[in-house]
Amino acid sequence: MKSLAIAIAGAAVAALPALGAEDPIAVRQALMDNNGAAAGVAGAVMKGELAYSPVVGKAVIYAVSATAAAYGDFFPEGSDDAARSNASPKIWQDMAGFEAELAKFQDATAKAREIAGKAGPADADAFKAAMGPIFDSCKTCHEAYRLEN
Amino acid sequence: MRWLLAILAAATAAGAAVLWVATMPRGLPRDVLAAWPEGDAGRGEAVFWAGGCESCHAAKGAKGEDRLKLGGGLVLATPFGDFVVPNISNHPEDGIGGWSAGDFADAMLRGVSPEGRHYYPAFPYASYTRMEPQDIADLRAFLATLPAVEGRQPGHDLGFPFNVRRGLGLWKLAFLSDAPAVTLDASDPTVARGQYLVEGPGHCGECHTPRNLAGASDFARWLAGAPAAEGEGRVPNITPGGDLGTWSAGDIEYYLETGFTPDFDTVGGAMVAVQENMAMLQAGERAAIAAYLQAVPAQK
């Protein structure tokens, strides 16, 4: 599981320089897919379907924090192609509001990394506490800035 | 010739008179209101969350206690024009604090204001009309416990002919009915309870069902998904034939409680406020909604 999550994060980050300039939509979608896969692991832990281990917690937190660091760079003007993207036009109408949501996401992942430390959150409860504010930031950003819900 | 014209004129006048009477705003019959039940504010709170009043009537994005301040002001930009959500707080003049129990029942079940005017069905009385009198009375009692918010909202800004309220009388004759939206096997009380919650107070079909040209729900496509009434995007198909096709009943319950889809995507858009309301209900109510959504006809 650890290697899986790291591989996902690594693949997404490796794709950035190649695609970023020509196709920001593809890059940000790959980043969000990476986020989604990590959230799926977190969800399985929270539902008790996957036994918790600190390395799993750490992999999830580091994957989403990589997305948080990079995600905002892939929304240039004119990349609101509704046929390919669920990004709401509100992102470009209210860039300050969108950036505030990104800052919230980055803040939550930075705090989660602190909790994770070197070894990862010690137990499932510590992991859930670290993930809570991250999931809150997913929801508030999706509430305002994503189409198709 | 002259008598022919006279007959035509008389027939036209008679037709106009019939139309005038047929489109008059009508509240509930007096004998129904005379036997109206007493409301209980404690029970009414659950009706309030099931009905999602504050999703439109509280300030946009309100959280916590602010969800109970129902001063209105949200503008719903639709193809018919801009609807301005009114103040339904307990303020005696600016809100509905001065309303009688009957005024409230007429608004919810018949779409008629205390002044005897038609409301636009942007206020989802086409769903609320299926609600039980006891729930209406309980909801009224709960709303009376909420804060009074000052300030009246401006009127709607609609284009012709939608700005002619009398026309809503025709709309009601054609479309306002408390009959179930879909016919289901009523022997399972959980499904029946879910049907009441979804089709009545929950008014889920108002967004999830496509509308005909007159803006009424297309029952043949019940919950099949629809273009978002405001702006871009689509509201998902929530029948077993659509986006929820692979979800179990437990998945639907978990989503309504926590806002997480089975693969741990989060709820978004206008559904966030709705999900947060659903999270306030008793677990059994969410289970009933899930059972109903698994029982409705699959739509493509």
Short mmCIF file of C-alpha atoms in Angstrom, two decimals:
data_model
loop_
_atom_site.label_atom_id
_atom_site.label_comp_id
_atom_site.label_asym_id
_atom_site.label_seq_id
_atom_site.Cartn_x
_atom_site.Cartn_y
_atom_site.Cartn_z
CA MET A 1 0.00 0.00 0.00
CA LYS A 2 2.82 2.35 0.88
CA SER A 3 4.63 1.80 -2.37
CA LEU A 4 1.36 2.13 -4.27
CA ALA A 5 0.53 5.55 -2.87
CA ILE A 6 4.08 6.77 -3.37
CA ALA A 7 4.09 5.49 -6.93
CA ILE A 8 0.87 7.39 -7.62
CA ALA A 9 2.27 10.61 -6.19
CA GLY A 10 5.56 10.13 -7.99
CA ALA A 11 3.89 9.52 -11.35
CA ALA A 12 1.81 12.68 -11.04
CA VAL A 13 4.73 14.88 -10.07
CA ALA A 14 6.98 13.41 -12.78
CA ALA A 15 4.38 14.37 -15.39
CA LEU A 16 4.44 18.07 -14.50
CA PRO A 17 7.29 19.53 -16.58
CA ALA A 18 6.35 17.61 -19.72
CA LEU A 19 2.67 18.51 -19.81
CA GLY A 20 2.34 21.66 -17.75
CA ALA A 21 2.88 24.29 -20.39
CA GLU A 22 0.85 22.72 -23.19
CA ASP A 23 -1.95 21.10 -21.29
CA PRO A 24 -2.63 22.45 -17.81
CA ILE A 25 -6.04 20.74 -17.71
CA ALA A 26 -4.45 17.28 -18.07
CA VAL A 27 -1.92 18.06 -15.33
CA ARG A 28 -4.36 19.37 -12.79
CA GLN A 29 -6.67 16.41 -13.47
CA ALA A 30 -3.77 14.01 -12.91
CA LEU A 31 -2.99 15.82 -9.66
CA MET A 32 -6.59 15.60 -8.50
CA ASP A 33 -6.75 11.89 -9.49
CA ASN A 34 -3.69 11.41 -7.31
CA ASN A 35 -5.51 13.20 -4.51
CA GLY A 36 -8.59 11.05 -5.06
CA ALA A 37 -6.59 7.84 -4.89
CA ALA A 38 -4.97 8.97 -1.65
CA ALA A 39 -8.38 9.95 -0.25
CA GLY A 40 -9.62 6.48 -1.13
CA VAL A 41 -6.90 4.95 1.05
CA ALA A 42 -7.75 7.37 3.86
CA GLY A 43 -11.43 6.51 3.51
CA ALA A 44 -10.74 2.78 3.71
CA VAL A 45 -8.84 3.40 6.97
CA MET A 46 -11.62 5.61 8.34
CA LYS A 47 -14.27 3.00 7.52
CA GLY A 48 -12.13 0.27 9.09
CA GLU A 49 -11.76 -1.62 5.80
CA LEU A 50 -7.97 -1.27 5.79
CA ALA A 51 -5.76 -1.96 8.79
CA TYR A 52 -3.91 1.19 9.77
CA SER A 53 -0.15 1.46 9.75
CA PRO A 54 1.88 4.69 10.19
CA VAL A 55 3.58 4.27 6.79
CA VAL A 56 0.17 4.22 5.09
CA GLY A 57 -0.84 7.39 6.95
CA LYS A 58 2.39 9.10 5.98
CA ALA A 59 2.09 8.11 2.31
CA VAL A 60 -1.43 9.51 2.11
CA ILE A 61 -0.48 12.80 3.79
CA TYR A 62 2.62 13.29 1.63
CA ALA A 63 0.67 12.52 -1.54
CA VAL A 64 -2.02 15.11 -0.84
CA SER A 65 0.51 17.70 0.30
CA ALA A 66 2.36 17.35 -3.03
CA THR A 67 -0.93 18.06 -4.79
CA ALA A 68 -1.57 21.03 -2.52
CA ALA A 69 1.82 22.52 -3.36
CA ALA A 70 1.44 22.19 -7.13
CA TYR A 71 -2.27 22.35 -7.89
CA GLY A 72 -2.77 26.11 -8.07
CA ASP A 73 -0.18 26.50 -10.84
CA PHE A 74 -2.35 24.83 -13.46
CA PHE A 75 -5.26 27.25 -13.78
CA PRO A 76 -4.08 29.82 -16.34
CA GLU A 77 -6.65 32.16 -17.95
CA GLY A 78 -8.47 30.40 -20.74
CA SER A 79 -8.13 26.88 -19.32
CA ASP A 80 -11.86 26.63 -18.52
CA ASP A 81 -12.75 24.23 -21.36
CA ALA A 82 -16.14 22.97 -20.19
CA ALA A 83 -16.00 19.95 -22.52
CA ARG A 84 -12.95 18.56 -20.70
CA SER A 85 -12.95 20.17 -17.32
CA ASN A 86 -15.26 20.42 -14.32
CA ALA A 87 -13.47 23.53 -13.11
CA SER A 88 -16.12 26.18 -12.50
CA PRO A 89 -15.80 29.53 -14.35
CA LYS A 90 -15.99 31.04 -10.84
CA ILE A 91 -12.29 30.18 -10.42
CA TRP A 92 -11.35 32.89 -12.91
CA GLN A 93 -14.13 35.28 -11.88
CA ASP A 94 -13.04 35.09 -8.25
CA MET A 95 -9.36 34.10 -8.31
CA ALA A 96 -8.78 35.57 -4.83
CA GLY A 97 -11.48 33.32 -3.38
CA PHE A 98 -10.04 30.28 -5.15
CA GLU A 99 -6.54 31.10 -3.89
CA ALA A 100 -7.91 31.41 -0.36
CA GLU A 101 -9.27 27.86 -0.70
CA LEU A 102 -5.89 26.67 -1.97
CA ALA A 103 -4.17 28.33 0.97
CA LYS A 104 -6.55 26.50 3.32
CA PHE A 105 -5.71 23.20 1.62
CA GLN A 106 -1.94 23.90 1.87
CA ASP A 107 -2.27 24.94 5.50
CA ALA A 108 -4.15 21.73 6.35
CA THR A 109 -1.56 19.53 4.59
CA ALA A 110 1.34 21.37 6.27
CA LYS A 111 -0.21 20.71 9.70
CA ALA A 112 -0.82 17.07 8.74
CA ARG A 113 2.87 16.70 7.83
CA GLU A 114 3.79 18.01 11.26
CA ILE A 115 1.54 15.39 12.86
CA ALA A 116 2.99 12.73 10.58
CA GLY A 117 6.58 13.51 11.53
CA LYS A 118 9.17 11.08 10.24
CA ALA A 119 7.34 7.87 11.06
CA GLY A 120 3.75 8.83 10.15
CA PRO A 121 0.79 9.42 12.52
CA ALA A 122 1.08 6.88 15.35
CA ASP A 123 -2.42 5.46 15.18
CA ALA A 124 -5.65 5.64 13.19
CA ASP A 125 -7.10 8.33 15.47
CA ALA A 126 -4.07 10.61 14.99
CA PHE A 127 -4.35 10.00 11.25
CA LYS A 128 -8.06 10.87 11.21
CA ALA A 129 -7.37 14.05 13.18
CA ALA A 130 -4.73 15.06 10.65
CA MET A 131 -6.99 14.30 7.68
CA GLY A 132 -10.11 16.05 9.04
CA PRO A 133 -9.12 19.63 8.07
CA ILE A 134 -7.82 18.39 4.70
CA PHE A 135 -11.18 16.79 3.89
CA ASP A 136 -12.95 19.97 5.04
CA SER A 137 -10.91 21.95 2.55
CA CYS A 138 -11.82 19.48 -0.25
CA LYS A 139 -15.48 20.06 0.49
CA THR A 140 -15.50 23.85 0.74
CA CYS A 141 -13.50 24.20 -2.47
CA HIS A 142 -15.72 21.71 -4.33
CA GLU A 143 -18.77 23.56 -3.01
CA ALA A 144 -17.75 26.81 -4.68
CA TYR A 145 -15.42 25.97 -7.56
CA ARG A 146 -16.32 22.61 -9.09
CA LEU A 147 -19.08 21.85 -11.58
CA GLU A 148 -20.72 18.41 -11.65
CA ASN A 149 -21.35 17.20 -8.17
CA MET B 1 -74.42 40.21 -38.00
CA ARG B 2 -74.84 42.37 -34.98
CA TRP B 3 -76.32 39.56 -32.92
CA LEU B 4 -73.49 37.29 -33.99
CA LEU B 5 -70.96 39.82 -32.67
CA ALA B 6 -72.96 40.14 -29.48
CA ILE B 7 -72.87 36.37 -28.97
CA LEU B 8 -69.14 36.29 -29.67
CA ALA B 9 -68.53 39.13 -27.24
CA ALA B 10 -70.64 37.38 -24.60
CA ALA B 11 -68.81 34.10 -25.18
CA THR B 12 -65.43 35.81 -24.90
CA ALA B 13 -66.49 37.56 -21.70
CA ALA B 14 -67.77 34.27 -20.29
CA GLY B 15 -64.52 32.55 -21.23
CA ALA B 16 -62.49 35.30 -19.60
CA ALA B 17 -64.65 35.06 -16.48
CA VAL B 18 -64.15 31.29 -16.30
CA LEU B 19 -60.41 31.74 -16.74
CA TRP B 20 -60.36 34.48 -14.13
CA VAL B 21 -62.10 32.28 -11.59
CA ALA B 22 -60.08 29.19 -12.50
CA THR B 23 -56.75 30.97 -11.97
CA MET B 24 -57.72 32.60 -8.65
CA PRO B 25 -55.27 31.85 -5.86
CA ARG B 26 -57.00 29.38 -3.53
CA GLY B 27 -55.91 28.48 -0.05
CA LEU B 28 -56.92 25.38 1.86
CA PRO B 29 -60.64 24.82 2.50
CA ARG B 30 -61.97 26.29 5.75
CA ASP B 31 -62.96 22.96 7.23
CA VAL B 32 -59.40 21.68 6.73
CA LEU B 33 -57.94 24.73 8.47
CA ALA B 34 -60.53 24.50 11.27
CA ALA B 35 -59.21 21.03 12.11
CA TRP B 36 -55.53 22.05 11.71
CA PRO B 37 -53.26 20.25 14.23
CA GLU B 38 -51.21 21.96 16.94
CA GLY B 39 -47.53 22.18 16.10
CA ASP B 40 -44.63 20.91 18.20
CA ALA B 41 -41.37 22.85 17.78
CA GLY B 42 -39.23 19.91 18.95
CA ARG B 43 -40.54 17.64 16.20
CA GLY B 44 -40.46 20.55 13.78
CA GLU B 45 -36.69 20.79 13.89
CA ALA B 46 -36.34 17.45 12.07
CA VAL B 47 -38.85 18.66 9.45
CA PHE B 48 -36.76 21.83 9.05
CA TRP B 49 -33.59 19.86 8.22
CA ALA B 50 -35.48 17.44 5.97
CA GLY B 51 -37.00 20.40 4.13
CA GLY B 52 -33.72 22.26 3.77
CA CYS B 53 -35.36 25.68 4.21
CA GLU B 54 -32.07 27.32 5.12
CA SER B 55 -30.27 26.11 1.96
CA CYS B 56 -32.02 28.97 0.18
CA HIS B 57 -33.27 31.27 2.97
CA ALA B 58 -30.07 31.61 5.05
CA ALA B 59 -27.10 33.61 3.78
CA LYS B 60 -25.04 31.79 1.12
CA GLY B 61 -22.36 29.61 2.71
CA ALA B 62 -23.74 30.14 6.22
CA LYS B 63 -22.37 27.70 8.80
CA GLY B 64 -23.32 26.86 12.39
CA GLU B 65 -25.90 29.10 14.09
CA ASP B 66 -26.01 31.39 11.05
CA ARG B 67 -27.92 28.63 9.24
CA LEU B 68 -30.88 29.51 11.46
CA LYS B 69 -30.99 33.18 10.38
CA LEU B 70 -33.49 33.05 7.54
CA GLY B 71 -33.29 36.62 6.24
CA GLY B 72 -33.22 35.59 2.56
CA GLY B 73 -31.51 37.64 -0.15
CA LEU B 74 -29.99 34.86 -2.24
CA VAL B 75 -30.64 35.52 -5.95
CA LEU B 76 -31.52 32.47 -8.04
CA ALA B 77 -30.63 33.32 -11.64
CA THR B 78 -32.79 31.07 -13.86
CA PRO B 79 -33.91 31.10 -17.51
CA PHE B 80 -37.20 32.67 -16.31
CA GLY B 81 -35.40 35.56 -14.62
CA ASP B 82 -33.93 36.34 -11.23
CA PHE B 83 -35.78 35.08 -8.17
CA VAL B 84 -34.91 36.85 -4.92
CA VAL B 85 -35.29 34.58 -1.88
CA PRO B 86 -37.53 36.28 0.71
CA ASN B 87 -37.06 36.76 4.44
CA ILE B 88 -38.84 33.89 6.26
CA SER B 89 -37.32 34.65 9.65
CA ASN B 90 -39.55 35.16 12.68
CA HIS B 91 -39.54 38.95 12.22
CA PRO B 92 -43.17 40.14 12.59
CA GLU B 93 -43.09 42.58 9.64
CA ASP B 94 -40.08 41.70 7.48
CA GLY B 95 -40.37 37.93 7.91
CA ILE B 96 -43.23 35.54 8.61
CA GLY B 97 -43.46 36.07 12.38
CA GLY B 98 -46.92 37.61 11.99
CA TRP B 99 -48.36 34.71 9.99
CA SER B 100 -51.14 32.46 11.27
CA ALA B 101 -50.86 28.67 11.12
CA GLY B 102 -53.28 28.79 8.19
CA ASP B 103 -51.18 31.36 6.32
CA PHE B 104 -48.20 29.06 6.62
CA ALA B 105 -50.18 25.99 5.50
CA ASP B 106 -51.54 27.85 2.45
CA ALA B 107 -48.02 28.89 1.47
CA MET B 108 -46.53 25.40 1.85
CA LEU B 109 -49.36 23.29 0.44
CA ARG B 110 -51.03 25.63 -2.06
CA GLY B 111 -48.35 28.19 -2.95
CA VAL B 112 -50.61 31.07 -1.87
CA SER B 113 -49.45 34.09 0.15
CA PRO B 114 -51.35 35.58 3.10
CA GLU B 115 -52.38 38.44 0.76
CA GLY B 116 -53.89 35.86 -1.59
CA ARG B 117 -51.23 35.97 -4.34
CA HIS B 118 -49.64 33.05 -6.14
CA TYR B 119 -46.05 32.22 -5.23
CA TYR B 120 -43.65 31.19 -7.97
CA PRO B 121 -42.73 27.50 -7.86
CA ALA B 122 -39.07 28.45 -7.33
CA PHE B 123 -40.42 28.10 -3.79
CA PRO B 124 -40.81 24.32 -4.02
CA TYR B 125 -44.45 24.00 -2.93
CA ALA B 126 -44.94 21.60 -5.87
CA SER B 127 -43.06 19.15 -3.58
CA TYR B 128 -44.20 20.49 -0.20
CA THR B 129 -47.83 20.00 -1.27
CA ARG B 130 -47.27 16.27 -0.54
CA MET B 131 -46.47 16.96 3.13
CA GLU B 132 -48.59 15.87 6.08
CA PRO B 133 -50.50 18.58 7.99
CA GLN B 134 -48.79 17.56 11.23
CA ASP B 135 -45.33 18.12 9.71
CA ILE B 136 -46.40 21.54 8.40
CA ALA B 137 -47.73 22.51 11.83
CA ASP B 138 -44.56 21.26 13.56
CA LEU B 139 -42.32 23.12 11.11
CA ARG B 140 -44.29 26.32 11.70
CA ALA B 141 -43.80 25.90 15.46
CA PHE B 142 -40.04 25.40 15.02
CA LEU B 143 -39.63 28.41 12.69
CA ALA B 144 -41.32 30.54 15.36
CA THR B 145 -38.43 29.72 17.72
CA LEU B 146 -35.75 31.04 15.30
CA PRO B 147 -34.22 34.55 15.36
CA ALA B 148 -36.02 37.52 13.81
CA VAL B 149 -33.91 39.03 11.02
CA GLU B 150 -34.58 42.61 9.90
CA GLY B 151 -34.91 43.68 6.31
CA ARG B 152 -37.33 42.88 3.50
CA GLN B 153 -35.92 41.59 0.24
CA PRO B 154 -36.71 43.20 -3.12
CA GLY B 155 -39.14 41.51 -5.52
CA HIS B 156 -38.19 39.07 -8.28
CA ASP B 157 -36.87 40.37 -11.59
CA LEU B 158 -38.61 38.30 -14.26
CA GLY B 159 -39.29 38.80 -17.96
CA PHE B 160 -42.72 38.74 -19.64
CA PRO B 161 -44.85 36.61 -19.47
CA PHE B 162 -43.39 35.09 -16.29
CA ASN B 163 -43.90 38.35 -14.41
CA VAL B 164 -47.70 37.92 -14.66
CA ARG B 165 -48.49 36.12 -11.40
CA ARG B 166 -52.02 35.31 -12.43
CA GLY B 167 -50.55 32.98 -15.04
CA LEU B 168 -49.38 30.79 -12.17
CA GLY B 169 -53.03 29.88 -11.62
CA LEU B 170 -52.93 28.07 -14.97
CA TRP B 171 -49.60 26.50 -14.06
CA LYS B 172 -51.10 25.16 -10.86
CA LEU B 173 -54.16 23.78 -12.65
CA ALA B 174 -51.85 21.90 -14.98
CA PHE B 175 -49.08 20.78 -12.62
CA LEU B 176 -49.79 21.18 -8.89
CA SER B 177 -50.74 17.79 -7.44
CA ASP B 178 -50.09 15.93 -4.22
CA ALA B 179 -50.08 12.58 -6.06
CA PRO B 180 -46.84 10.54 -5.74
CA ALA B 181 -44.22 11.27 -8.39
CA VAL B 182 -43.69 7.57 -9.08
CA THR B 183 -45.78 4.49 -8.30
CA LEU B 184 -43.93 2.02 -6.08
CA ASP B 185 -44.78 -1.08 -4.13
CA ALA B 186 -45.97 0.57 -0.92
CA SER B 187 -45.69 -2.59 1.22
CA ASP B 188 -42.19 -1.74 2.50
CA PRO B 189 -42.60 0.98 5.14
CA THR B 190 -38.94 2.04 4.78
CA VAL B 191 -39.38 2.71 1.07
CA ALA B 192 -42.68 4.48 1.74
CA ARG B 193 -41.02 6.71 4.34
CA GLY B 194 -38.21 7.45 1.88
CA GLN B 195 -40.74 8.32 -0.79
CA TYR B 196 -42.39 10.81 1.54
CA LEU B 197 -39.05 12.39 2.49
CA VAL B 198 -37.68 12.62 -1.06
CA GLU B 199 -40.86 13.64 -2.89
CA GLY B 200 -42.28 15.86 -0.12
CA PRO B 201 -40.15 17.85 2.32
CA GLY B 202 -36.78 16.87 0.80
CA HIS B 203 -37.91 18.22 -2.61
CA CYS B 204 -35.01 16.34 -4.25
CA GLY B 205 -36.81 16.20 -7.60
CA GLU B 206 -36.76 20.00 -7.89
CA CYS B 207 -33.10 19.84 -8.92
CA HIS B 208 -32.57 16.18 -9.89
CA THR B 209 -35.54 15.88 -12.28
CA PRO B 210 -35.58 17.65 -15.66
CA ARG B 211 -38.30 20.23 -16.25
CA ASN B 212 -40.66 20.67 -19.18
CA LEU B 213 -40.97 23.96 -21.08
CA ALA B 214 -43.39 25.28 -18.47
CA GLY B 215 -40.87 24.61 -15.71
CA ALA B 216 -42.71 21.64 -14.16
CA SER B 217 -41.05 18.34 -13.23
CA ASP B 218 -41.08 15.72 -16.01
CA PHE B 219 -42.30 12.72 -14.00
CA ALA B 220 -41.41 10.31 -16.83
CA ARG B 221 -37.77 11.27 -16.15
CA TRP B 222 -38.04 11.32 -12.36
CA LEU B 223 -34.62 11.93 -10.70
CA ALA B 224 -32.87 11.31 -14.06
CA GLY B 225 -30.60 14.32 -13.60
CA ALA B 226 -30.95 17.74 -15.17
CA PRO B 227 -29.03 20.83 -16.18
CA ALA B 228 -28.29 22.96 -13.13
CA ALA B 229 -31.08 25.56 -12.84
CA GLU B 230 -28.45 28.18 -12.32
CA GLY B 231 -25.35 28.46 -14.43
CA GLU B 232 -23.27 25.61 -15.77
CA GLY B 233 -22.97 22.00 -14.80
CA ARG B 234 -25.38 19.11 -14.42
CA VAL B 235 -27.26 17.77 -11.44
CA PRO B 236 -26.63 14.01 -11.36
CA ASN B 237 -28.98 11.15 -12.16
CA ILE B 238 -29.71 9.56 -8.75
CA THR B 239 -31.73 6.57 -9.97
CA PRO B 240 -30.22 3.05 -10.07
CA GLY B 241 -29.57 3.62 -13.81
CA GLY B 242 -27.35 6.62 -13.26
CA ASP B 243 -24.41 7.91 -11.29
CA LEU B 244 -25.48 5.94 -8.21
CA GLY B 245 -25.82 2.68 -10.14
CA THR B 246 -22.94 0.98 -8.37
CA TRP B 247 -23.69 2.40 -4.90
CA SER B 248 -25.16 0.21 -2.18
CA ALA B 249 -27.88 1.54 0.13
CA GLY B 250 -25.14 1.82 2.76
CA ASP B 251 -23.05 3.94 0.39
CA ILE B 252 -25.96 6.38 -0.08
CA GLU B 253 -26.52 6.58 3.69
CA TYR B 254 -22.81 7.18 4.31
CA TYR B 255 -22.73 9.92 1.66
CA LEU B 256 -25.74 11.72 3.17
CA GLU B 257 -24.21 11.48 6.64
CA THR B 258 -20.57 12.38 5.88
CA GLY B 259 -20.46 13.89 2.38
CA PHE B 260 -18.11 11.19 1.06
CA THR B 261 -18.79 9.12 -2.05
CA PRO B 262 -17.77 5.43 -2.00
CA ASP B 263 -14.36 6.31 -3.49
CA PHE B 264 -13.97 9.18 -1.04
CA ASP B 265 -14.59 12.05 -3.35
CA THR B 266 -16.44 14.81 -1.49
CA VAL B 267 -19.87 16.29 -2.01
CA GLY B 268 -19.70 19.63 -3.84
CA GLY B 269 -21.74 22.50 -5.22
CA ALA B 270 -25.28 23.14 -4.03
CA MET B 271 -25.41 19.57 -2.64
CA VAL B 272 -23.05 20.54 0.20
CA ALA B 273 -25.76 22.47 2.03
CA VAL B 274 -28.26 19.69 1.34
CA GLN B 275 -25.92 16.98 2.63
CA GLU B 276 -25.25 18.97 5.79
CA ASN B 277 -29.02 19.08 6.36
CA MET B 278 -29.35 15.34 5.76
CA ALA B 279 -26.59 14.76 8.32
CA MET B 280 -28.88 16.35 10.94
CA LEU B 281 -31.60 13.69 10.46
CA GLN B 282 -32.00 10.46 12.41
CA ALA B 283 -30.05 7.59 10.84
CA GLY B 284 -33.30 5.78 10.02
CA GLU B 285 -34.44 8.68 7.85
CA ARG B 286 -31.27 8.49 5.75
CA ALA B 287 -31.74 4.71 5.46
CA ALA B 288 -35.30 5.33 4.21
CA ILE B 289 -34.06 7.79 1.57
CA ALA B 290 -31.45 5.26 0.44
CA ALA B 291 -34.05 2.46 0.22
CA TYR B 292 -36.32 4.68 -1.87
CA LEU B 293 -33.52 5.72 -4.24
CA GLN B 294 -32.76 2.05 -4.83
CA ALA B 295 -36.45 1.34 -5.53
CA VAL B 296 -37.26 4.10 -8.05
CA PRO B 297 -37.36 3.23 -11.77
CA ALA B 298 -33.87 3.27 -13.33
CA GLN B 299 -33.35 6.14 -15.76
CA LYS B 300 -30.62 6.40 -18.36
#
